[in-house]
Amino acid sequence: MRGLKVLPSGRPGRGRLYVNRPDGRAVAWYDRQANRISVLADDEREAVLAALRPYLTGAWTIGPPPVPTAVELRRLSLPPDRDLAPNRPGETLLGELAYGSPGSRARHRMRQELQARERTGAELEVLEAADWRVLHDVPLPGLGLLDHLLIGPPGVLAVRTVPGRRQRAQVGELLLTVGRAEPRPDPRWIRRAAARAARVLAAPVTPALALADASRVDVAPTLRDVLVLQPPTLTTTLRAVPATLKPPDVEALFALARTGPAWL
């Protein structure tokens, strides 16, 4: 069958590869961890193999899929253009820098924001090897974009990235200040974003601020409801948080969170 497309279930190199018809419906998937191809229709086996051949490695197997779980059924019915999982850190900023025409000062600020999100995103994606899941640029109508949504054994975190610019950062209950710049309302914003995410996912969501490239971070002792993270100790900090979710719970929340219309 012609027109089959191979699309990743997340960022390139991670997760499954799905083989879709032109209308977006999946006909097969390749689980790179198990090195197995699951084909939904046996008469399409050769076409699926031809589409996947450039991606196959080692001694792979092929056959009918196991009985799909509810999470897999949700993923199979999700059109690619509504799937948030392939988003890169700072996806929207990448588009604005490539196709927009901001002034020089705005462009410099956007590059700082992009570098901070890319660094934080790369740190968070390291956790995917330990059964965590992460999404980038999650739309929150009325609030803008949530930089990162992290789902793992300790629970769900809504993460806003702040460029530290190699300066001292002070985080209070309501405002955040980097160097001598004007205070920013990031603590208040991330609380609202986490509350919105909690309503969508029907699960507790912890608000978190990630200070990228700050020379020093001072946190007010009264700030207890917002988690403050700082690369490169970010992953170490998160791995130390006690687990509250089992792997099936993580996958179920991720399946819902990656669905774009759920946030609208």
Short mmCIF file of C-alpha atoms in Angstrom, two decimals:
data_model
loop_
_atom_site.label_atom_id
_atom_site.label_comp_id
_atom_site.label_asym_id
_atom_site.label_seq_id
_atom_site.Cartn_x
_atom_site.Cartn_y
_atom_site.Cartn_z
CA MET A 1 0.00 0.00 0.00
CA ARG A 2 1.37 3.38 -1.00
CA GLY A 3 1.28 6.49 1.13
CA LEU A 4 2.19 4.86 4.45
CA LYS A 5 3.98 7.27 6.78
CA VAL A 6 6.23 6.45 9.72
CA LEU A 7 5.75 8.77 12.69
CA PRO A 8 7.33 8.66 16.16
CA SER A 9 5.22 8.40 19.28
CA GLY A 10 7.48 11.01 20.91
CA ARG A 11 10.71 12.77 20.09
CA PRO A 12 12.95 11.08 17.51
CA GLY A 13 14.86 8.10 18.87
CA ARG A 14 12.41 7.44 21.72
CA GLY A 15 9.27 5.33 22.11
CA ARG A 16 7.45 3.57 19.29
CA LEU A 17 7.32 4.23 15.57
CA TYR A 18 3.79 4.18 14.15
CA VAL A 19 2.96 3.36 10.52
CA ASN A 20 -0.06 5.41 9.48
CA ARG A 21 -2.29 5.59 6.44
CA PRO A 22 -2.70 8.99 4.73
CA ASP A 23 -5.88 9.56 6.76
CA GLY A 24 -3.86 9.28 9.99
CA ARG A 25 -5.03 5.83 11.08
CA ALA A 26 -2.31 3.49 12.32
CA VAL A 27 -1.83 0.14 10.60
CA ALA A 28 1.24 -1.02 12.55
CA TRP A 29 3.82 0.05 15.11
CA TYR A 30 7.42 -0.81 15.85
CA ASP A 31 8.38 -1.12 19.51
CA ARG A 32 12.09 -0.31 19.50
CA GLN A 33 12.65 -1.54 23.04
CA ALA A 34 11.11 -4.97 22.38
CA ASN A 35 12.32 -4.90 18.72
CA ARG A 36 8.89 -6.09 17.60
CA ILE A 37 6.56 -4.99 14.80
CA SER A 38 2.84 -5.29 15.49
CA VAL A 39 0.68 -5.35 12.32
CA LEU A 40 -3.06 -4.75 12.49
CA ALA A 41 -3.84 -6.23 9.04
CA ASP A 42 -1.78 -9.17 7.75
CA ASP A 43 -2.37 -8.24 4.08
CA GLU A 44 -0.45 -4.99 4.68
CA ARG A 45 2.61 -6.73 6.16
CA GLU A 46 4.88 -6.21 3.14
CA ALA A 47 3.97 -2.53 2.81
CA VAL A 48 4.59 -2.02 6.53
CA LEU A 49 7.98 -3.74 6.32
CA ALA A 50 8.95 -1.58 3.34
CA ALA A 51 8.06 1.57 5.26
CA LEU A 52 9.86 0.51 8.44
CA ARG A 53 12.96 -1.08 6.87
CA PRO A 54 15.21 2.00 7.28
CA TYR A 55 14.46 1.99 11.03
CA LEU A 56 14.84 -1.71 11.86
CA THR A 57 17.85 -2.91 13.82
CA GLY A 58 18.99 -6.28 15.13
CA ALA A 59 16.84 -9.40 15.19
CA TRP A 60 13.30 -8.03 15.01
CA THR A 61 10.05 -10.00 15.09
CA ILE A 62 6.69 -9.33 13.45
CA GLY A 63 3.16 -10.51 14.13
CA PRO A 64 -0.33 -9.46 15.21
CA PRO A 65 -0.43 -7.06 18.14
CA PRO A 66 -1.31 -8.13 21.66
CA VAL A 67 -4.72 -7.14 22.95
CA PRO A 68 -4.48 -3.32 23.13
CA THR A 69 -4.87 -1.55 26.43
CA ALA A 70 -7.11 1.47 26.86
CA VAL A 71 -4.01 3.68 26.63
CA GLU A 72 -2.98 2.12 23.31
CA LEU A 73 -6.49 2.50 21.92
CA ARG A 74 -6.43 6.19 22.80
CA ARG A 75 -3.08 6.60 21.04
CA LEU A 76 -4.20 4.72 17.92
CA SER A 77 -7.21 7.01 17.52
CA LEU A 78 -5.20 10.23 17.99
CA PRO A 79 -4.54 12.14 14.72
CA PRO A 80 -0.85 13.16 14.38
CA ASP A 81 -1.65 16.87 14.21
CA ARG A 82 -3.32 16.68 17.63
CA ASP A 83 -0.48 14.80 19.33
CA LEU A 84 1.68 17.00 21.60
CA ALA A 85 4.33 14.33 22.21
CA PRO A 86 6.58 15.24 19.23
CA ASN A 87 6.88 18.87 20.40
CA ARG A 88 10.45 19.94 21.00
CA PRO A 89 11.40 22.22 23.92
CA GLY A 90 10.57 25.76 22.84
CA GLU A 91 8.73 24.56 19.72
CA THR A 92 6.80 27.83 19.40
CA LEU A 93 9.91 29.97 19.88
CA LEU A 94 11.69 28.00 17.18
CA GLY A 95 8.90 28.89 14.77
CA GLU A 96 8.87 32.57 15.75
CA LEU A 97 12.64 32.87 15.34
CA ALA A 98 12.57 31.08 11.98
CA TYR A 99 9.55 32.73 10.40
CA GLY A 100 8.78 35.83 12.48
CA SER A 101 10.36 39.27 12.31
CA PRO A 102 10.96 40.39 15.91
CA GLY A 103 13.31 43.29 16.64
CA SER A 104 16.89 42.70 17.71
CA ARG A 105 16.18 43.04 21.45
CA ALA A 106 13.14 40.78 21.24
CA ARG A 107 15.11 38.24 19.20
CA HIS A 108 17.92 38.24 21.80
CA ARG A 109 15.40 37.67 24.60
CA MET A 110 13.70 34.89 22.65
CA ARG A 111 17.03 33.16 22.09
CA GLN A 112 17.75 33.29 25.82
CA GLU A 113 14.32 31.80 26.53
CA LEU A 114 14.85 29.10 23.89
CA GLN A 115 18.28 28.11 25.21
CA ALA A 116 16.87 27.86 28.75
CA ARG A 117 13.95 25.69 27.62
CA GLU A 118 16.17 23.47 25.50
CA ARG A 119 18.58 22.89 28.38
CA THR A 120 15.79 22.15 30.86
CA GLY A 121 14.00 19.98 28.32
CA ALA A 122 17.13 17.94 27.67
CA GLU A 123 17.53 17.36 31.41
CA LEU A 124 13.92 16.25 31.76
CA GLU A 125 14.12 13.90 28.77
CA VAL A 126 16.96 12.01 30.49
CA LEU A 127 14.31 10.78 32.92
CA GLU A 128 12.39 9.00 30.14
CA ALA A 129 14.79 6.08 30.49
CA ALA A 130 13.44 5.64 34.04
CA ASP A 131 9.71 5.45 33.09
CA TRP A 132 9.04 9.20 33.17
CA ARG A 133 7.21 11.01 30.37
CA VAL A 134 7.60 14.65 29.35
CA LEU A 135 5.70 17.02 27.07
CA HIS A 136 6.78 20.44 25.86
CA ASP A 137 4.81 23.55 24.87
CA VAL A 138 1.45 22.46 26.28
CA PRO A 139 -1.29 24.98 25.39
CA LEU A 140 -3.21 26.50 28.29
CA PRO A 141 -5.93 28.80 26.89
CA GLY A 142 -5.91 32.12 28.69
CA LEU A 143 -2.47 31.47 30.18
CA GLY A 144 -0.26 30.81 27.16
CA LEU A 145 2.08 27.83 26.90
CA LEU A 146 3.33 25.58 29.69
CA ASP A 147 7.04 25.00 28.97
CA HIS A 148 7.13 21.40 30.22
CA LEU A 149 4.73 18.87 31.71
CA LEU A 150 6.53 16.04 33.52
CA ILE A 151 4.76 12.80 34.47
CA GLY A 152 6.62 10.16 36.46
CA PRO A 153 6.56 7.92 39.52
CA PRO A 154 6.50 10.91 41.94
CA GLY A 155 3.49 12.41 40.18
CA VAL A 156 2.83 15.24 37.72
CA LEU A 157 4.83 18.47 37.57
CA ALA A 158 4.04 21.64 35.64
CA VAL A 159 7.42 23.24 34.91
CA ARG A 160 8.08 26.83 33.87
CA THR A 161 11.64 27.61 32.75
CA VAL A 162 13.30 30.92 33.65
CA PRO A 163 16.62 32.00 32.06
CA GLY A 164 19.11 32.64 34.86
CA ARG A 165 21.58 34.53 32.59
CA ARG A 166 24.45 33.57 34.93
CA GLN A 167 23.08 35.91 37.58
CA ARG A 168 21.66 35.54 41.06
CA ALA A 169 17.98 34.61 41.17
CA GLN A 170 15.66 35.25 44.10
CA VAL A 171 12.42 33.29 44.29
CA GLY A 172 9.66 34.55 46.56
CA GLU A 173 6.07 33.52 47.13
CA LEU A 174 4.71 35.88 44.48
CA LEU A 175 7.66 37.19 42.44
CA LEU A 176 10.95 36.00 40.97
CA THR A 177 13.91 38.31 40.32
CA VAL A 178 16.96 37.59 38.16
CA GLY A 179 19.88 39.96 38.67
CA ARG A 180 18.73 43.59 38.50
CA ALA A 181 15.86 42.93 36.14
CA GLU A 182 12.27 43.77 37.03
CA PRO A 183 10.59 41.10 39.21
CA ARG A 184 8.55 38.51 37.29
CA PRO A 185 5.26 36.95 38.47
CA ASP A 186 6.42 33.40 37.63
CA PRO A 187 5.47 31.82 40.99
CA ARG A 188 1.89 33.05 40.64
CA TRP A 189 1.69 32.01 36.98
CA ILE A 190 2.95 28.47 37.54
CA ARG A 191 0.45 27.96 40.37
CA ARG A 192 -2.39 28.87 38.01
CA ALA A 193 -0.93 26.64 35.27
CA ALA A 194 -0.62 23.69 37.65
CA ALA A 195 -4.22 24.18 38.82
CA ARG A 196 -5.39 24.20 35.19
CA ALA A 197 -3.40 21.04 34.42
CA ALA A 198 -4.82 19.33 37.52
CA ARG A 199 -8.37 19.98 36.28
CA VAL A 200 -7.59 18.58 32.81
CA LEU A 201 -5.82 15.47 34.11
CA ALA A 202 -8.00 14.96 37.20
CA ALA A 203 -4.80 14.42 39.18
CA PRO A 204 -2.65 16.50 41.55
CA VAL A 205 -0.07 18.64 39.73
CA THR A 206 2.92 20.22 41.46
CA PRO A 207 3.99 23.68 40.23
CA ALA A 208 7.74 23.92 39.56
CA LEU A 209 10.18 26.60 38.41
CA ALA A 210 13.41 25.63 36.64
CA LEU A 211 16.17 28.26 36.86
CA ALA A 212 18.52 27.61 33.93
CA ASP A 213 22.09 28.94 34.10
CA ALA A 214 21.59 30.97 37.27
CA SER A 215 24.80 31.58 39.22
CA ARG A 216 22.92 31.30 42.51
CA VAL A 217 19.32 30.64 43.50
CA ASP A 218 17.88 31.94 46.78
CA VAL A 219 14.45 30.62 47.72
CA ALA A 220 12.27 32.28 50.34
CA PRO A 221 11.78 29.91 53.30
CA THR A 222 8.04 30.54 53.16
CA LEU A 223 7.79 29.18 49.59
CA ARG A 224 6.63 25.61 50.12
CA ASP A 225 4.08 24.87 47.40
CA VAL A 226 6.34 25.56 44.39
CA LEU A 227 9.27 23.25 43.64
CA VAL A 228 12.41 25.14 42.55
CA LEU A 229 14.74 23.22 40.24
CA GLN A 230 18.14 24.10 38.88
CA PRO A 231 20.13 22.25 36.20
CA PRO A 232 22.39 20.28 36.32
CA THR A 233 21.04 18.88 39.63
CA LEU A 234 17.49 18.83 38.29
CA THR A 235 17.26 15.11 37.56
CA THR A 236 18.96 14.19 40.84
CA THR A 237 16.40 16.27 42.74
CA LEU A 238 13.45 14.69 40.96
CA ARG A 239 14.70 11.12 41.34
CA ALA A 240 14.84 11.66 45.11
CA VAL A 241 11.09 12.43 45.31
CA PRO A 242 9.10 9.44 46.66
CA ALA A 243 7.06 7.49 44.11
CA THR A 244 3.26 7.77 44.17
CA LEU A 245 2.32 6.52 40.67
CA LYS A 246 2.72 3.08 39.13
CA PRO A 247 3.90 2.73 35.49
CA PRO A 248 0.34 2.08 34.16
CA ASP A 249 -0.83 5.26 35.91
CA VAL A 250 2.02 7.22 34.31
CA GLU A 251 1.14 5.92 30.85
CA ALA A 252 -2.58 6.63 31.30
CA LEU A 253 -1.92 10.24 32.36
CA PHE A 254 0.57 10.68 29.52
CA ALA A 255 -1.95 9.36 26.99
CA LEU A 256 -4.46 11.97 28.12
CA ALA A 257 -1.94 14.81 28.43
CA ARG A 258 -0.52 14.36 24.92
CA THR A 259 -3.99 14.80 23.39
CA GLY A 260 -4.11 18.42 22.23
CA PRO A 261 -7.92 18.83 22.36
CA ALA A 262 -7.95 17.82 26.02
CA TRP A 263 -6.32 21.17 26.88
CA LEU A 264 -8.77 23.21 24.79
#
